[in-house]
GROMACS .gro file of C-alpha atoms in nm:
model
  420
    1UNK     CA    1   1.355   3.408  -0.927
    2UNK     CA    2   1.244   3.060  -1.027
    3UNK     CA    3   0.911   2.892  -0.980
    4UNK     CA    4   0.941   2.549  -0.823
    5UNK     CA    5   0.681   2.281  -0.746
    6UNK     CA    6   0.774   2.050  -0.459
    7UNK     CA    7   0.572   1.731  -0.416
    8UNK     CA    8   0.588   1.518  -0.099
    9UNK     CA    9   0.448   1.165  -0.078
   10UNK     CA   10   0.275   0.987   0.205
   11UNK     CA   11   0.589   0.865   0.382
   12UNK     CA   12   0.724   1.221   0.383
   13UNK     CA   13   0.403   1.343   0.551
   14UNK     CA   14   0.365   1.053   0.798
   15UNK     CA   15   0.337   1.246   1.124
   16UNK     CA   16   0.394   1.595   1.257
   17UNK     CA   17   0.773   1.560   1.289
   18UNK     CA   18   0.808   1.466   0.925
   19UNK     CA   19   0.575   1.747   0.825
   20UNK     CA   20   0.798   1.987   1.020
   21UNK     CA   21   1.099   1.847   0.831
   22UNK     CA   22   0.918   1.912   0.502
   23UNK     CA   23   0.845   2.268   0.617
   24UNK     CA   24   1.218   2.327   0.676
   25UNK     CA   25   1.297   2.206   0.323
   26UNK     CA   26   1.037   2.439   0.180
   27UNK     CA   27   1.172   2.727   0.388
   28UNK     CA   28   1.520   2.681   0.242
   29UNK     CA   29   1.380   2.687  -0.112
   30UNK     CA   30   1.196   3.011  -0.031
   31UNK     CA   31   1.509   3.158   0.129
   32UNK     CA   32   1.691   3.094  -0.200
   33UNK     CA   33   1.451   3.342  -0.362
   34UNK     CA   34   1.218   3.095  -0.534
   35UNK     CA   35   0.841   3.106  -0.561
   36UNK     CA   36   0.719   2.773  -0.427
   37UNK     CA   37   0.403   2.567  -0.459
   38UNK     CA   38   0.389   2.244  -0.259
   39UNK     CA   39   0.170   1.947  -0.351
   40UNK     CA   40   0.113   1.692  -0.074
   41UNK     CA   41  -0.020   1.339  -0.043
   42UNK     CA   42  -0.216   1.202   0.251
   43UNK     CA   43  -0.024   1.054   0.542
   44UNK     CA   44   0.107   0.704   0.471
   45UNK     CA   45  -0.176   0.452   0.510
   46UNK     CA   46  -0.447   0.717   0.547
   47UNK     CA   47  -0.604   0.670   0.204
   48UNK     CA   48  -0.630   0.294   0.262
   49UNK     CA   49  -0.800   0.363   0.595
   50UNK     CA   50  -1.054   0.596   0.434
   51UNK     CA   51  -1.120   0.351   0.148
   52UNK     CA   52  -1.183   0.083   0.411
   53UNK     CA   53  -1.446   0.303   0.576
   54UNK     CA   54  -1.627   0.342   0.244
   55UNK     CA   55  -1.631  -0.033   0.181
   56UNK     CA   56  -1.746  -0.099   0.535
   57UNK     CA   57  -2.030   0.151   0.499
   58UNK     CA   58  -2.148  -0.010   0.174
   59UNK     CA   59  -1.979  -0.240  -0.080
   60UNK     CA   60  -2.178  -0.057  -0.351
   61UNK     CA   61  -2.081   0.295  -0.245
   62UNK     CA   62  -2.154   0.605  -0.453
   63UNK     CA   63  -1.823   0.702  -0.626
   64UNK     CA   64  -1.902   1.072  -0.579
   65UNK     CA   65  -1.933   1.030  -0.202
   66UNK     CA   66  -1.626   0.805  -0.203
   67UNK     CA   67  -1.431   1.100  -0.347
   68UNK     CA   68  -1.555   1.326  -0.068
   69UNK     CA   69  -1.423   1.080   0.190
   70UNK     CA   70  -1.084   0.989   0.042
   71UNK     CA   71  -0.998   1.348  -0.059
   72UNK     CA   72  -0.997   1.433   0.312
   73UNK     CA   73  -0.653   1.276   0.359
   74UNK     CA   74  -0.477   1.531   0.141
   75UNK     CA   75  -0.688   1.814   0.283
   76UNK     CA   76  -0.554   1.734   0.631
   77UNK     CA   77  -0.186   1.727   0.530
   78UNK     CA   78  -0.214   2.047   0.326
   79UNK     CA   79  -0.358   2.232   0.625
   80UNK     CA   80  -0.100   2.088   0.865
   81UNK     CA   81   0.191   2.181   0.638
   82UNK     CA   82   0.060   2.537   0.604
   83UNK     CA   83   0.042   2.559   0.983
   84UNK     CA   84   0.396   2.419   1.018
   85UNK     CA   85   0.529   2.673   0.765
   86UNK     CA   86   0.359   2.963   0.940
   87UNK     CA   87   0.510   2.843   1.270
   88UNK     CA   88   0.863   2.890   1.132
   89UNK     CA   89   0.793   3.230   0.980
   90UNK     CA   90   0.706   3.130   0.622
   91UNK     CA   91   0.385   3.291   0.489
   92UNK     CA   92   0.171   3.007   0.356
   93UNK     CA   93  -0.187   2.905   0.289
   94UNK     CA   94  -0.357   2.590   0.170
   95UNK     CA   95  -0.562   2.577  -0.152
   96UNK     CA   96  -0.810   2.295  -0.197
   97UNK     CA   97  -0.877   2.160  -0.544
   98UNK     CA   98  -1.204   2.350  -0.582
   99UNK     CA   99  -1.052   2.677  -0.461
  100UNK     CA  100  -0.791   2.723  -0.735
  101UNK     CA  101  -0.978   2.552  -0.911
  102UNK     CA  102  -0.832   2.232  -1.058
  103UNK     CA  103  -1.099   2.148  -1.314
  104UNK     CA  104  -1.140   1.776  -1.392
  105UNK     CA  105  -1.375   1.542  -1.572
  106UNK     CA  106  -1.674   1.402  -1.381
  107UNK     CA  107  -1.538   1.045  -1.371
  108UNK     CA  108  -1.537   1.006  -0.994
  109UNK     CA  109  -1.242   0.814  -0.841
  110UNK     CA  110  -1.058   0.824  -1.177
  111UNK     CA  111  -1.101   1.184  -1.297
  112UNK     CA  112  -0.863   1.350  -1.543
  113UNK     CA  113  -0.741   1.707  -1.512
  114UNK     CA  114  -0.873   1.946  -1.775
  115UNK     CA  115  -0.723   2.280  -1.678
  116UNK     CA  116  -0.599   2.473  -1.376
  117UNK     CA  117  -0.689   2.840  -1.326
  118UNK     CA  118  -0.370   2.994  -1.186
  119UNK     CA  119  -0.492   3.352  -1.134
  120UNK     CA  120  -0.532   3.317  -0.756
  121UNK     CA  121  -0.220   3.103  -0.733
  122UNK     CA  122  -0.012   3.357  -0.927
  123UNK     CA  123  -0.129   3.639  -0.701
  124UNK     CA  124  -0.049   3.440  -0.387
  125UNK     CA  125   0.300   3.349  -0.510
  126UNK     CA  126   0.368   3.709  -0.615
  127UNK     CA  127   0.277   3.818  -0.262
  128UNK     CA  128   0.549   3.590  -0.124
  129UNK     CA  129   0.321   3.314   0.003
  130UNK     CA  130   0.388   2.943  -0.031
  131UNK     CA  131   0.087   2.769  -0.184
  132UNK     CA  132   0.015   2.429  -0.030
  133UNK     CA  133  -0.207   2.221  -0.257
  134UNK     CA  134  -0.360   1.880  -0.180
  135UNK     CA  135  -0.272   1.631  -0.452
  136UNK     CA  136  -0.510   1.372  -0.593
  137UNK     CA  137  -0.817   1.598  -0.600
  138UNK     CA  138  -1.003   1.845  -0.817
  139UNK     CA  139  -1.353   1.961  -0.899
  140UNK     CA  140  -1.602   1.830  -1.155
  141UNK     CA  141  -1.807   2.054  -1.387
  142UNK     CA  142  -2.102   2.023  -1.146
  143UNK     CA  143  -1.890   2.144  -0.852
  144UNK     CA  144  -1.848   1.804  -0.684
  145UNK     CA  145  -1.511   1.696  -0.546
  146UNK     CA  146  -1.324   1.444  -0.764
  147UNK     CA  147  -1.014   1.231  -0.715
  148UNK     CA  148  -0.764   1.121  -0.978
  149UNK     CA  149  -0.706   0.759  -0.883
  150UNK     CA  150  -0.434   0.602  -0.669
  151UNK     CA  151  -0.099   0.775  -0.705
  152UNK     CA  152  -0.275   1.080  -0.845
  153UNK     CA  153  -0.072   1.329  -0.639
  154UNK     CA  154   0.221   1.289  -0.881
  155UNK     CA  155  -0.014   1.387  -1.164
  156UNK     CA  156  -0.144   1.682  -0.961
  157UNK     CA  157   0.211   1.809  -0.906
  158UNK     CA  158   0.307   1.787  -1.274
  159UNK     CA  159  -0.020   1.953  -1.378
  160UNK     CA  160   0.037   2.241  -1.133
  161UNK     CA  161   0.395   2.278  -1.258
  162UNK     CA  162   0.275   2.295  -1.619
  163UNK     CA  163   0.000   2.547  -1.538
  164UNK     CA  164   0.228   2.783  -1.344
  165UNK     CA  165   0.515   2.737  -1.594
  166UNK     CA  166   0.752   2.613  -1.325
  167UNK     CA  167   1.121   2.563  -1.391
  168UNK     CA  168   1.090   2.209  -1.260
  169UNK     CA  169   0.878   1.977  -1.047
  170UNK     CA  170   1.067   1.810  -0.760
  171UNK     CA  171   0.912   1.479  -0.650
  172UNK     CA  172   1.034   1.394  -0.300
  173UNK     CA  173   0.983   1.029  -0.213
  174UNK     CA  174   1.136   0.742  -0.012
  175UNK     CA  175   1.394   0.667  -0.282
  176UNK     CA  176   1.673   0.897  -0.394
  177UNK     CA  177   1.627   0.860  -0.768
  178UNK     CA  178   1.561   0.620  -1.055
  179UNK     CA  179   1.786   0.313  -1.060
  180UNK     CA  180   1.879   0.073  -1.338
  181UNK     CA  181   1.661  -0.178  -1.152
  182UNK     CA  182   1.526  -0.243  -0.802
  183UNK     CA  183   1.828  -0.213  -0.566
  184UNK     CA  184   1.661  -0.456  -0.326
  185UNK     CA  185   1.704  -0.727  -0.591
  186UNK     CA  186   2.033  -0.609  -0.740
  187UNK     CA  187   2.249  -0.427  -0.482
  188UNK     CA  188   2.483  -0.317  -0.762
  189UNK     CA  189   2.208  -0.128  -0.944
  190UNK     CA  190   2.314   0.224  -1.042
  191UNK     CA  191   2.127   0.548  -0.988
  192UNK     CA  192   2.065   0.731  -1.316
  193UNK     CA  193   2.138   1.102  -1.348
  194UNK     CA  194   1.896   1.158  -1.634
  195UNK     CA  195   1.621   0.953  -1.797
  196UNK     CA  196   1.412   1.049  -2.097
  197UNK     CA  197   1.036   1.092  -2.068
  198UNK     CA  198   0.981   0.797  -2.302
  199UNK     CA  199   1.203   0.566  -2.100
  200UNK     CA  200   1.042   0.668  -1.770
  201UNK     CA  201   0.697   0.622  -1.921
  202UNK     CA  202   0.786   0.269  -2.030
  203UNK     CA  203   0.953   0.186  -1.698
  204UNK     CA  204   0.652   0.315  -1.502
  205UNK     CA  205   0.408   0.120  -1.720
  206UNK     CA  206   0.595  -0.211  -1.677
  207UNK     CA  207   0.641  -0.210  -1.301
  208UNK     CA  208   0.881   0.062  -1.181
  209UNK     CA  209   0.705   0.224  -0.884
  210UNK     CA  210   0.897   0.553  -0.867
  211UNK     CA  211   0.645   0.767  -1.057
  212UNK     CA  212   0.283   0.721  -1.159
  213UNK     CA  213   0.247   0.649  -1.532
  214UNK     CA  214  -0.006   0.928  -1.592
  215UNK     CA  215   0.222   1.186  -1.433
  216UNK     CA  216   0.509   1.092  -1.667
  217UNK     CA  217   0.283   1.107  -1.970
  218UNK     CA  218   0.163   1.453  -1.868
  219UNK     CA  219   0.521   1.571  -1.805
  220UNK     CA  220   0.621   1.455  -2.153
  221UNK     CA  221   0.321   1.624  -2.314
  222UNK     CA  222   0.373   1.954  -2.130
  223UNK     CA  223   0.757   1.934  -2.128
  224UNK     CA  224   0.777   1.965  -1.749
  225UNK     CA  225   1.123   1.883  -1.611
  226UNK     CA  226   1.071   1.638  -1.324
  227UNK     CA  227   1.332   1.556  -1.061
  228UNK     CA  228   1.307   1.254  -0.829
  229UNK     CA  229   1.469   1.311  -0.488
  230UNK     CA  230   1.481   1.153  -0.145
  231UNK     CA  231   1.293   1.327   0.133
  232UNK     CA  232   1.498   1.149   0.399
  233UNK     CA  233   1.835   1.324   0.375
  234UNK     CA  234   1.955   1.537   0.666
  235UNK     CA  235   1.824   1.882   0.752
  236UNK     CA  236   2.149   2.036   0.630
  237UNK     CA  237   2.127   1.877   0.283
  238UNK     CA  238   2.204   2.104  -0.014
  239UNK     CA  239   1.934   2.265  -0.229
  240UNK     CA  240   1.725   2.038  -0.450
  241UNK     CA  241   1.887   2.142  -0.777
  242UNK     CA  242   2.229   2.037  -0.642
  243UNK     CA  243   2.121   1.703  -0.496
  244UNK     CA  244   2.215   1.387  -0.691
  245UNK     CA  245   1.863   1.277  -0.778
  246UNK     CA  246   1.731   1.175  -1.121
  247UNK     CA  247   1.605   1.428  -1.374
  248UNK     CA  248   1.330   1.323  -1.616
  249UNK     CA  249   1.374   1.530  -1.934
  250UNK     CA  250   1.335   1.528  -2.310
  251UNK     CA  251   1.594   1.361  -2.533
  252UNK     CA  252   1.701   1.701  -2.661
  253UNK     CA  253   1.828   1.788  -2.310
  254UNK     CA  254   2.055   1.484  -2.295
  255UNK     CA  255   2.389   1.560  -2.456
  256UNK     CA  256   2.583   1.331  -2.684
  257UNK     CA  257   2.830   1.248  -2.409
  258UNK     CA  258   2.566   1.170  -2.149
  259UNK     CA  259   2.570   0.820  -2.000
  260UNK     CA  260   2.207   0.761  -2.097
  261UNK     CA  261   2.289   0.833  -2.460
  262UNK     CA  262   2.579   0.589  -2.464
  263UNK     CA  263   2.420   0.289  -2.292
  264UNK     CA  264   2.204   0.044  -2.481
  265UNK     CA  265   1.962  -0.036  -2.196
  266UNK     CA  266   1.860   0.221  -1.936
  267UNK     CA  267   1.675   0.000  -1.691
  268UNK     CA  268   1.507  -0.329  -1.610
  269UNK     CA  269   1.165  -0.346  -1.444
  270UNK     CA  270   0.947  -0.627  -1.320
  271UNK     CA  271   0.580  -0.663  -1.232
  272UNK     CA  272   0.428  -0.954  -1.042
  273UNK     CA  273   0.078  -0.810  -1.057
  274UNK     CA  274  -0.005  -0.995  -1.378
  275UNK     CA  275  -0.249  -1.276  -1.457
  276UNK     CA  276  -0.236  -1.498  -1.766
  277UNK     CA  277  -0.556  -1.616  -1.935
  278UNK     CA  278  -0.568  -1.880  -2.209
  279UNK     CA  279  -0.879  -1.955  -2.413
  280UNK     CA  280  -0.847  -2.307  -2.554
  281UNK     CA  281  -0.993  -2.400  -2.894
  282UNK     CA  282  -1.133  -2.064  -2.998
  283UNK     CA  283  -1.303  -2.081  -3.343
  284UNK     CA  284  -1.039  -1.986  -3.603
  285UNK     CA  285  -1.244  -1.746  -3.813
  286UNK     CA  286  -1.264  -1.370  -3.878
  287UNK     CA  287  -1.409  -1.181  -3.581
  288UNK     CA  288  -1.324  -1.440  -3.314
  289UNK     CA  289  -1.044  -1.233  -3.159
  290UNK     CA  290  -1.269  -0.929  -3.157
  291UNK     CA  291  -1.532  -1.125  -2.966
  292UNK     CA  292  -1.272  -1.179  -2.692
  293UNK     CA  293  -1.126  -0.832  -2.651
  294UNK     CA  294  -1.427  -0.611  -2.729
  295UNK     CA  295  -1.621  -0.708  -2.413
  296UNK     CA  296  -1.303  -0.677  -2.204
  297UNK     CA  297  -1.249  -0.325  -2.337
  298UNK     CA  298  -1.612  -0.237  -2.267
  299UNK     CA  299  -1.558  -0.346  -1.907
  300UNK     CA  300  -1.255  -0.115  -1.879
  301UNK     CA  301  -1.004  -0.402  -1.850
  302UNK     CA  302  -0.660  -0.337  -1.997
  303UNK     CA  303  -0.508  -0.627  -2.188
  304UNK     CA  304  -0.129  -0.639  -2.223
  305UNK     CA  305   0.048  -0.932  -2.389
  306UNK     CA  306  -0.141  -1.125  -2.656
  307UNK     CA  307  -0.034  -1.451  -2.820
  308UNK     CA  308  -0.244  -1.637  -3.078
  309UNK     CA  309  -0.113  -1.986  -3.137
  310UNK     CA  310  -0.103  -2.168  -3.467
  311UNK     CA  311  -0.423  -2.365  -3.516
  312UNK     CA  312  -0.377  -2.703  -3.345
  313UNK     CA  313  -0.687  -2.865  -3.491
  314UNK     CA  314  -0.919  -2.799  -3.780
  315UNK     CA  315  -1.090  -2.465  -3.738
  316UNK     CA  316  -0.967  -2.374  -3.389
  317UNK     CA  317  -0.677  -2.200  -3.214
  318UNK     CA  318  -0.565  -2.097  -2.863
  319UNK     CA  319  -0.543  -1.733  -2.753
  320UNK     CA  320  -0.331  -1.628  -2.454
  321UNK     CA  321  -0.315  -1.280  -2.300
  322UNK     CA  322  -0.245  -1.102  -1.972
  323UNK     CA  323  -0.449  -0.864  -1.756
  324UNK     CA  324  -0.376  -0.694  -1.423
  325UNK     CA  325  -0.409  -0.952  -1.145
  326UNK     CA  326  -0.669  -0.735  -0.969
  327UNK     CA  327  -0.889  -0.755  -1.281
  328UNK     CA  328  -0.875  -1.134  -1.315
  329UNK     CA  329  -1.210  -1.216  -1.143
  330UNK     CA  330  -1.390  -0.952  -1.350
  331UNK     CA  331  -1.215  -1.070  -1.668
  332UNK     CA  332  -1.324  -1.430  -1.612
  333UNK     CA  333  -1.681  -1.316  -1.551
  334UNK     CA  334  -1.684  -1.110  -1.872
  335UNK     CA  335  -1.532  -1.388  -2.083
  336UNK     CA  336  -1.766  -1.657  -1.949
  337UNK     CA  337  -2.062  -1.433  -2.026
  338UNK     CA  338  -1.954  -1.343  -2.380
  339UNK     CA  339  -2.042  -1.528  -2.699
  340UNK     CA  340  -1.693  -1.653  -2.789
  341UNK     CA  341  -1.724  -2.028  -2.831
  342UNK     CA  342  -1.404  -2.147  -2.660
  343UNK     CA  343  -1.368  -2.501  -2.528
  344UNK     CA  344  -1.189  -2.422  -2.202
  345UNK     CA  345  -1.061  -2.122  -2.006
  346UNK     CA  346  -0.735  -2.153  -1.812
  347UNK     CA  347  -0.582  -1.884  -1.590
  348UNK     CA  348  -0.260  -1.847  -1.392
  349UNK     CA  349  -0.152  -1.578  -1.144
  350UNK     CA  350   0.193  -1.728  -1.078
  351UNK     CA  351   0.350  -1.523  -1.354
  352UNK     CA  352   0.558  -1.205  -1.375
  353UNK     CA  353   0.651  -0.960  -1.647
  354UNK     CA  354   1.016  -0.862  -1.685
  355UNK     CA  355   1.106  -0.574  -1.917
  356UNK     CA  356   1.421  -0.412  -2.053
  357UNK     CA  357   1.390  -0.045  -2.155
  358UNK     CA  358   1.625   0.193  -2.335
  359UNK     CA  359   1.631   0.450  -2.614
  360UNK     CA  360   1.946   0.278  -2.739
  361UNK     CA  361   1.727   0.003  -2.886
  362UNK     CA  362   1.631   0.235  -3.169
  363UNK     CA  363   1.977   0.219  -3.320
  364UNK     CA  364   2.111  -0.118  -3.199
  365UNK     CA  365   2.013  -0.468  -3.305
  366UNK     CA  366   2.028  -0.777  -3.085
  367UNK     CA  367   1.863  -0.646  -2.767
  368UNK     CA  368   1.586  -0.906  -2.775
  369UNK     CA  369   1.829  -1.183  -2.872
  370UNK     CA  370   2.047  -1.105  -2.569
  371UNK     CA  371   1.743  -1.118  -2.345
  372UNK     CA  372   1.620  -1.452  -2.482
  373UNK     CA  373   1.964  -1.613  -2.477
  374UNK     CA  374   2.036  -1.496  -2.122
  375UNK     CA  375   1.709  -1.628  -1.985
  376UNK     CA  376   1.740  -1.953  -2.180
  377UNK     CA  377   2.088  -2.016  -2.042
  378UNK     CA  378   1.941  -2.006  -1.688
  379UNK     CA  379   1.651  -2.236  -1.774
  380UNK     CA  380   1.387  -1.962  -1.760
  381UNK     CA  381   1.103  -2.031  -2.002
  382UNK     CA  382   0.936  -1.741  -2.184
  383UNK     CA  383   0.556  -1.767  -2.199
  384UNK     CA  384   0.474  -1.449  -2.392
  385UNK     CA  385   0.654  -1.153  -2.550
  386UNK     CA  386   0.560  -0.794  -2.629
  387UNK     CA  387   0.773  -0.513  -2.769
  388UNK     CA  388   0.776  -0.143  -2.846
  389UNK     CA  389   1.038   0.077  -3.007
  390UNK     CA  390   1.232   0.108  -2.680
  391UNK     CA  391   1.108  -0.191  -2.475
  392UNK     CA  392   1.105  -0.571  -2.474
  393UNK     CA  393   0.888  -0.749  -2.217
  394UNK     CA  394   0.858  -1.120  -2.145
  395UNK     CA  395   0.621  -1.318  -1.927
  396UNK     CA  396   0.785  -1.582  -1.708
  397UNK     CA  397   0.707  -1.800  -1.408
  398UNK     CA  398   0.690  -1.581  -1.097
  399UNK     CA  399   0.946  -1.785  -0.901
  400UNK     CA  400   1.218  -1.685  -1.151
  401UNK     CA  401   1.157  -1.309  -1.132
  402UNK     CA  402   1.452  -1.207  -0.915
  403UNK     CA  403   1.692  -1.440  -1.097
  404UNK     CA  404   1.579  -1.300  -1.434
  405UNK     CA  405   1.630  -0.941  -1.321
  406UNK     CA  406   1.977  -1.014  -1.183
  407UNK     CA  407   2.111  -1.201  -1.486
  408UNK     CA  408   1.969  -0.949  -1.733
  409UNK     CA  409   2.115  -0.659  -1.535
  410UNK     CA  410   2.456  -0.819  -1.568
  411UNK     CA  411   2.407  -0.923  -1.932
  412UNK     CA  412   2.340  -0.565  -2.038
  413UNK     CA  413   2.638  -0.428  -1.845
  414UNK     CA  414   2.434  -0.230  -1.592
  415UNK     CA  415   2.610  -0.347  -1.273
  416UNK     CA  416   2.788  -0.070  -1.085
  417UNK     CA  417   3.160  -0.099  -1.034
  418UNK     CA  418   3.263  -0.210  -0.687
  419UNK     CA  419   3.509   0.026  -0.518
  420UNK     CA  420   3.849  -0.126  -0.452
   0.00000   0.00000   0.00000
């Protein structure tokens, strides 16, 4: 008997008929002899609706009360799924975040999970009941409801899987796995059978929308095997562990003959939600760069790419960096209010980040050169570069995003073969 966590996103829970379809999937997993916990998101669009109510009530809302409101979306779907399961003869009950409990920090709207007490959950599973758990929510040390931030249901599912020592965590979504790039841009993109935690973490952080970054980081830390599957296959589809989804695992689980091990690049991601900021004529002296990024960090603004140009005049230099587009107004306010001493501040939101990711980079030279040569041959100018051990990212003009993704996908040999 295996323990399985099944997580269903908002599109999977969008209406009673889809919830009934989810219930049938869960029933088949139970019929196979598995102990099952299900983590659910709110119905598609429901969280946005609830957030809108909060903003309408007061632009300066209390984050603790905001959590009470937005956590209601997952509470509704967890109760409805439990009802749907009971209606088809599957013993089930819903468990809210405070009932297990899922203990979190007290940072409302962006809480982090500390620990999950599984005593009640273990007893319920042992009794043959399916546990239906609302994602995205927990309880603070003072007993108040907390939420984990947008996309937090993925993190909830991985955390539950780690706590109950599940064999795997199945993430059912509106895609059927992780692809070498966005199939909407490159129709010949290939679905990957296995991806390492590190690669998925990099892909998620640079624009791939399949899994939330925090959930991948937690899966890597706790060694939770995560499988990405489509929730929109037919009712007679085979069991989850036989479906051709994508498994997110450690490198030690990928054999020497595995495709992922042999290929240089695993995937290409893009992100248009970037903004470029350039500070012109910053004093070229010790401490100047710190005066730029310290106040941004204090404001909770994440800075990505950073380029410091060679001094173009006596005693001054230009500094260019990127921030999330949503944080641009706040970034400009912070920078204009800080004691930096720049001559001019220039910003641009018509940019995009394109990244190539793959564990093969560790043992192969020339990955960056191929990227730069390929983009240069198509007249695509690179505005900034950042790298890690298994990733190279470049900042380019937004209008060239799709072209860049397509030519790089081909350059690295990722295009799927066309059947004769």
